[in-house]
Amino acid sequence: MIEQFLRERFFNPWHSLAQLHPDAGALWHEQRFGDQGLPALDVYEGAEKVMVQLEVPGVKTQDIDITAQDNTLVIKGERKLSEQKDDVTFLRQERQAGSFSRTITLPFRIDSERIKAKYAQGILQVEIERPEEVKPKKINIKVN
Amino acid sequence: MEQKQKNILPDVDIVEHQDEVILFADLPGVEEKDLDITFEKGILKLTAPKKSAQFAGLEHTFGRASQAAAYERSFTVSKHIDPDGFAARLADGVLTLTMKKVKELQPKRIPVKTA
């Protein structure tokens, strides 16, 4: 009872000023980790390789699973949030925990020997080298 | 034409414990040196640029990361938080900000003496 009183009287005045902004709602949904359980994905393409980038803050590398079959790359993982326990009092709870999965189909067959993955600052980067036969070939023209 | 910078509201969890309040904020891609946390006149403000990734010889073909953006969010902090009791840590793109409650509000145990 007292706890609840204290919480309501003193520890609920966390007003996010940004939420008062008229565009806040739109930005909100655009950026959420788990609106559809999907972390933000970006793809970069070049002649030699393709880079896939996934925003997964707070995810441990041992909880990320990357698999490649034919021309499909699947990145699966689970975000475990240690603070999200039943006996904890939340004044605000927006971060989503749980599993996620993203599938990317590439225009070439993926060679599992030609994939590199790196995780830093909550961002996973998967670099996929294009196979030799699909790399554009440069033909030198001889001038006599 | 110059691209307008977009502000992103980071997702947060705020958890209350007996003697402290802890704020967790998702800030993927942010380095310690770029994160700015200020507390002034009862307003706690988090700001950090969201740098767009650049890879030599690669073109951005899907997603939103190419647009210049900044994480920004402000909170009104209860006067029952000790302004000198803040501690911040950034790991794996998550900020953990611990805020101590003022001493008077922390629970006290009153010993009972037997007559």
CSV table of N, CA and C in Angstrom, one decimal, chain B residues 5-100:
chain,number,residue,atom,x,y,z
B,5,GLN,N,18.4,16.0,-40.9
B,5,GLN,CA,18.7,15.0,-39.9
B,5,GLN,C,17.4,14.5,-39.1
B,6,LYS,N,17.4,13.2,-38.9
B,6,LYS,CA,16.2,12.6,-38.3
B,6,LYS,C,16.5,12.3,-36.9
B,7,ASN,N,15.5,12.6,-36.0
B,7,ASN,CA,15.7,12.2,-34.6
B,7,ASN,C,15.0,10.9,-34.3
B,8,ILE,N,15.7,10.1,-33.5
B,8,ILE,CA,15.2,8.8,-33.2
B,8,ILE,C,15.0,8.7,-31.7
B,9,LEU,N,13.9,8.3,-31.2
B,9,LEU,CA,13.7,8.1,-29.8
B,9,LEU,C,14.1,6.7,-29.4
B,10,PRO,N,15.2,6.6,-28.6
B,10,PRO,CA,15.6,5.2,-28.3
B,10,PRO,C,14.6,4.6,-27.3
B,11,ASP,N,14.4,3.3,-27.4
B,11,ASP,CA,13.5,2.5,-26.5
B,11,ASP,C,14.2,2.5,-25.2
B,12,VAL,N,13.4,2.6,-24.1
B,12,VAL,CA,14.0,2.5,-22.8
B,12,VAL,C,13.2,1.6,-21.9
B,13,ASP,N,13.9,1.1,-20.9
B,13,ASP,CA,13.2,0.4,-19.7
B,13,ASP,C,13.7,1.2,-18.5
B,14,ILE,N,12.8,1.5,-17.6
B,14,ILE,CA,13.2,2.1,-16.4
B,14,ILE,C,12.7,1.3,-15.2
B,15,VAL,N,13.6,0.8,-14.4
B,15,VAL,CA,13.3,-0.1,-13.4
B,15,VAL,C,13.6,0.5,-12.0
B,16,GLU,N,12.7,0.3,-11.1
B,16,GLU,CA,12.8,0.9,-9.7
B,16,GLU,C,13.2,-0.2,-8.7
B,17,HIS,N,14.3,0.1,-8.0
B,17,HIS,CA,14.7,-0.7,-6.9
B,17,HIS,C,14.6,0.1,-5.6
B,18,GLN,N,14.9,-0.6,-4.5
B,18,GLN,CA,14.7,0.1,-3.2
B,18,GLN,C,15.4,1.4,-3.1
B,19,ASP,N,16.7,1.4,-3.5
B,19,ASP,CA,17.5,2.6,-3.3
B,19,ASP,C,18.0,3.2,-4.6
B,20,GLU,N,17.6,2.7,-5.7
B,20,GLU,CA,18.0,3.3,-7.0
B,20,GLU,C,17.0,3.1,-8.1
B,21,VAL,N,17.1,3.8,-9.2
B,21,VAL,CA,16.3,3.7,-10.3
B,21,VAL,C,17.3,3.4,-11.5
B,22,ILE,N,17.0,2.4,-12.3
B,22,ILE,CA,18.0,2.1,-13.4
B,22,ILE,C,17.3,2.3,-14.8
B,23,LEU,N,17.9,3.1,-15.6
B,23,LEU,CA,17.4,3.3,-17.0
B,23,LEU,C,18.2,2.5,-18.0
B,24,PHE,N,17.6,1.7,-18.9
B,24,PHE,CA,18.3,1.0,-19.9
B,24,PHE,C,17.8,1.6,-21.2
B,25,ALA,N,18.8,2.0,-22.1
B,25,ALA,CA,18.4,2.6,-23.4
B,25,ALA,C,19.1,1.9,-24.5
B,26,ASP,N,18.3,1.5,-25.6
B,26,ASP,CA,18.9,0.9,-26.8
B,26,ASP,C,19.6,2.0,-27.7
B,27,LEU,N,20.9,1.9,-27.8
B,27,LEU,CA,21.6,2.9,-28.7
B,27,LEU,C,22.5,2.1,-29.6
B,28,PRO,N,22.0,1.3,-30.5
B,28,PRO,CA,22.9,0.5,-31.4
B,28,PRO,C,23.8,1.4,-32.2
B,29,GLY,N,25.1,1.1,-32.3
B,29,GLY,CA,26.0,1.8,-33.1
B,29,GLY,C,26.7,3.0,-32.5
B,30,VAL,N,26.3,3.3,-31.2
B,30,VAL,CA,26.8,4.5,-30.5
B,30,VAL,C,28.1,4.1,-29.8
B,31,GLU,N,29.1,5.0,-29.9
B,31,GLU,CA,30.4,4.8,-29.2
B,31,GLU,C,30.3,5.7,-27.9
B,32,GLU,N,31.0,5.2,-26.9
B,32,GLU,CA,31.1,5.9,-25.6
B,32,GLU,C,31.4,7.4,-25.8
B,33,LYS,N,32.4,7.7,-26.6
B,33,LYS,CA,32.8,9.1,-26.8
B,33,LYS,C,31.7,10.0,-27.4
B,34,ASP,N,30.8,9.4,-28.1
B,34,ASP,CA,29.8,10.2,-28.8
B,34,ASP,C,28.5,10.4,-28.0
B,35,LEU,N,28.4,9.6,-26.9
B,35,LEU,CA,27.2,9.7,-26.1
B,35,LEU,C,27.2,10.9,-25.1
B,36,ASP,N,26.2,11.7,-25.1
B,36,ASP,CA,26.2,12.9,-24.3
B,36,ASP,C,25.0,12.7,-23.3
B,37,ILE,N,25.3,12.7,-22.0
B,37,ILE,CA,24.2,12.6,-21.0
B,37,ILE,C,24.3,13.9,-20.2
B,38,THR,N,23.2,14.7,-20.1
B,38,THR,CA,23.2,15.9,-19.3
B,38,THR,C,22.0,15.8,-18.3
B,39,PHE,N,22.2,16.5,-17.2
B,39,PHE,CA,21.2,16.6,-16.2
B,39,PHE,C,21.2,18.0,-15.7
B,40,GLU,N,20.1,18.7,-16.1
B,40,GLU,CA,20.0,20.1,-15.8
B,40,GLU,C,18.6,20.5,-15.4
B,41,LYS,N,18.4,21.2,-14.4
B,41,LYS,CA,17.1,21.7,-13.9
B,41,LYS,C,16.1,20.5,-13.9
B,42,GLY,N,16.5,19.4,-13.5
B,42,GLY,CA,15.6,18.3,-13.3
B,42,GLY,C,15.3,17.5,-14.6
B,43,ILE,N,16.0,17.9,-15.7
B,43,ILE,CA,15.8,17.3,-17.0
B,43,ILE,C,17.0,16.4,-17.4
B,44,LEU,N,16.8,15.2,-17.6
B,44,LEU,CA,17.8,14.3,-18.0
B,44,LEU,C,17.7,14.1,-19.5
B,45,LYS,N,18.9,14.4,-20.2
B,45,LYS,CA,18.8,14.3,-21.7
B,45,LYS,C,19.9,13.4,-22.2
B,46,LEU,N,19.5,12.6,-23.1
B,46,LEU,CA,20.4,11.7,-23.8
B,46,LEU,C,20.5,12.1,-25.3
B,47,THR,N,21.7,12.3,-25.8
B,47,THR,CA,21.9,12.6,-27.2
B,47,THR,C,23.1,11.8,-27.7
B,48,ALA,N,23.0,11.3,-28.9
B,48,ALA,CA,24.1,10.7,-29.6
B,48,ALA,C,23.9,10.7,-31.1
B,49,PRO,N,24.9,10.9,-31.9
B,49,PRO,CA,24.7,10.8,-33.4
B,49,PRO,C,24.5,9.4,-33.8
B,50,LYS,N,23.7,9.1,-34.7
B,50,LYS,CA,23.6,7.7,-35.3
B,50,LYS,C,24.3,7.8,-36.6
B,51,LYS,N,25.5,7.3,-36.6
B,51,LYS,CA,26.4,7.4,-37.8
B,51,LYS,C,25.9,6.4,-38.8
B,52,SER,N,25.9,6.8,-40.1
B,52,SER,CA,25.5,5.9,-41.1
B,52,SER,C,26.8,5.1,-41.5
B,53,ALA,N,26.6,3.8,-41.7
B,53,ALA,CA,27.8,3.0,-42.0
B,53,ALA,C,28.2,3.2,-43.4
B,54,GLN,N,29.5,3.3,-43.6
B,54,GLN,CA,30.1,3.5,-45.0
B,54,GLN,C,31.0,2.3,-45.2
B,55,PHE,N,30.8,1.7,-46.4
B,55,PHE,CA,31.7,0.6,-46.8
B,55,PHE,C,32.2,0.9,-48.1
B,56,ALA,N,33.5,0.9,-48.3
B,56,ALA,CA,34.2,1.2,-49.5
B,56,ALA,C,33.7,0.3,-50.6
B,57,GLY,N,33.2,0.9,-51.7
B,57,GLY,CA,32.8,0.1,-52.9
B,57,GLY,C,31.5,-0.5,-52.8
B,58,LEU,N,30.7,-0.3,-51.7
B,58,LEU,CA,29.4,-0.8,-51.5
B,58,LEU,C,28.3,0.2,-51.5
B,59,GLU,N,27.2,-0.1,-52.1
B,59,GLU,CA,26.1,0.8,-52.2
B,59,GLU,C,25.0,0.4,-51.3
B,60,HIS,N,24.4,1.3,-50.6
B,60,HIS,CA,23.3,1.0,-49.7
B,60,HIS,C,22.0,0.7,-50.5
B,61,THR,N,21.5,-0.5,-50.4
B,61,THR,CA,20.4,-0.8,-51.3
B,61,THR,C,19.1,-1.2,-50.6
B,62,PHE,N,19.2,-1.4,-49.2
B,62,PHE,CA,17.9,-1.7,-48.5
B,62,PHE,C,18.1,-1.2,-47.0
B,63,GLY,N,17.0,-0.6,-46.5
B,63,GLY,CA,17.0,-0.2,-45.1
B,63,GLY,C,17.1,1.3,-45.0
B,64,ARG,N,17.3,1.7,-43.7
B,64,ARG,CA,17.2,3.2,-43.4
B,64,ARG,C,18.5,3.7,-42.9
B,65,ALA,N,19.5,2.9,-42.8
B,65,ALA,CA,20.8,3.3,-42.1
B,65,ALA,C,21.5,4.4,-42.8
B,66,SER,N,21.2,4.7,-44.1
B,66,SER,CA,22.0,5.6,-44.8
B,66,SER,C,21.7,7.1,-44.5
B,67,GLN,N,20.5,7.3,-43.9
B,67,GLN,CA,20.1,8.6,-43.5
B,67,GLN,C,20.8,9.1,-42.2
B,68,ALA,N,21.2,10.4,-42.3
B,68,ALA,CA,21.8,10.9,-41.1
B,68,ALA,C,20.8,11.0,-40.0
B,69,ALA,N,21.1,10.6,-38.8
B,69,ALA,CA,20.1,10.6,-37.7
B,69,ALA,C,20.8,10.8,-36.4
B,70,ALA,N,20.0,11.1,-35.4
B,70,ALA,CA,20.6,11.3,-34.0
B,70,ALA,C,19.6,10.7,-33.0
B,71,TYR,N,20.1,10.0,-32.0
B,71,TYR,CA,19.3,9.5,-30.9
B,71,TYR,C,19.1,10.7,-30.0
B,72,GLU,N,17.8,10.9,-29.6
B,72,GLU,CA,17.6,12.0,-28.6
B,72,GLU,C,16.4,11.7,-27.8
B,73,ARG,N,16.5,11.9,-26.5
B,73,ARG,CA,15.4,11.7,-25.6
B,73,ARG,C,15.6,12.4,-24.3
B,74,SER,N,14.6,13.0,-23.8
B,74,SER,CA,14.6,13.7,-22.5
B,74,SER,C,13.6,13.2,-21.5
B,75,PHE,N,13.9,13.3,-20.3
B,75,PHE,CA,13.0,12.8,-19.2
B,75,PHE,C,13.0,13.8,-18.1
B,76,THR,N,11.9,14.0,-17.5
B,76,THR,CA,11.8,14.8,-16.3
B,76,THR,C,12.1,13.8,-15.1
B,77,VAL,N,13.1,14.2,-14.3
B,77,VAL,CA,13.5,13.3,-13.2
B,77,VAL,C,12.9,13.8,-11.9
B,78,SER,N,12.4,12.8,-11.2
B,78,SER,CA,11.9,13.2,-9.8
B,78,SER,C,12.9,13.8,-9.0
B,79,LYS,N,12.4,14.8,-8.1
B,79,LYS,CA,13.4,15.4,-7.2
B,79,LYS,C,13.9,14.5,-6.1
B,80,HIS,N,13.4,13.3,-6.1
B,80,HIS,CA,13.8,12.3,-5.1
B,80,HIS,C,15.0,11.5,-5.6
B,81,ILE,N,15.5,11.9,-6.8
B,81,ILE,CA,16.7,11.3,-7.3
B,81,ILE,C,17.9,12.2,-7.0
B,82,ASP,N,19.0,11.6,-6.5
B,82,ASP,CA,20.2,12.3,-6.1
B,82,ASP,C,20.9,12.8,-7.3
B,83,PRO,N,21.1,14.1,-7.5
B,83,PRO,CA,21.8,14.6,-8.7
B,83,PRO,C,23.2,14.1,-8.8
B,84,ASP,N,23.8,13.8,-7.6
B,84,ASP,CA,25.2,13.4,-7.6
B,84,ASP,C,25.3,11.8,-7.6
B,85,GLY,N,24.2,11.2,-7.8
B,85,GLY,CA,24.3,9.7,-7.7
B,85,GLY,C,24.0,9.0,-9.1
B,86,PHE,N,24.5,9.6,-10.2
B,86,PHE,CA,24.4,9.0,-11.5
B,86,PHE,C,25.6,8.2,-11.9
B,87,ALA,N,25.4,7.0,-12.5
B,87,ALA,CA,26.5,6.3,-13.0
B,87,ALA,C,26.1,5.6,-14.4
B,88,ALA,N,26.9,5.8,-15.4
B,88,ALA,CA,26.5,5.4,-16.7
B,88,ALA,C,27.5,4.4,-17.3
B,89,ARG,N,27.0,3.4,-18.0
B,89,ARG,CA,27.8,2.4,-18.7
B,89,ARG,C,27.2,2.0,-20.0
B,90,LEU,N,28.0,1.9,-21.1
B,90,LEU,CA,27.5,1.6,-22.4
B,90,LEU,C,28.2,0.3,-22.9
B,91,ALA,N,27.4,-0.7,-23.1
B,91,ALA,CA,27.9,-2.0,-23.6
B,91,ALA,C,27.0,-2.6,-24.6
B,92,ASP,N,27.5,-3.1,-25.7
B,92,ASP,CA,26.7,-3.8,-26.7
B,92,ASP,C,25.6,-3.0,-27.2
B,93,GLY,N,25.8,-1.7,-27.3
B,93,GLY,CA,24.7,-0.8,-27.8
B,93,GLY,C,23.6,-0.5,-26.8
B,94,VAL,N,23.8,-0.8,-25.5
B,94,VAL,CA,22.8,-0.5,-24.5
B,94,VAL,C,23.4,0.3,-23.4
B,95,LEU,N,22.8,1.4,-23.1
B,95,LEU,CA,23.2,2.3,-22.0
B,95,LEU,C,22.5,1.8,-20.7
B,96,THR,N,23.3,1.7,-19.7
B,96,THR,CA,22.7,1.4,-18.3
B,96,THR,C,23.0,2.6,-17.5
B,97,LEU,N,22.0,3.3,-17.1
B,97,LEU,CA,22.2,4.5,-16.3
B,97,LEU,C,21.6,4.3,-14.9
B,98,THR,N,22.4,4.3,-13.9
B,98,THR,CA,22.0,4.0,-12.5
B,98,THR,C,21.8,5.4,-11.8
B,99,MET,N,20.7,5.6,-11.2
B,99,MET,CA,20.4,6.8,-10.4
B,99,MET,C,20.0,6.5,-9.0
B,100,LYS,N,20.8,7.0,-8.1
B,100,LYS,CA,20.5,6.8,-6.7
B,100,LYS,C,19.4,7.6,-6.2
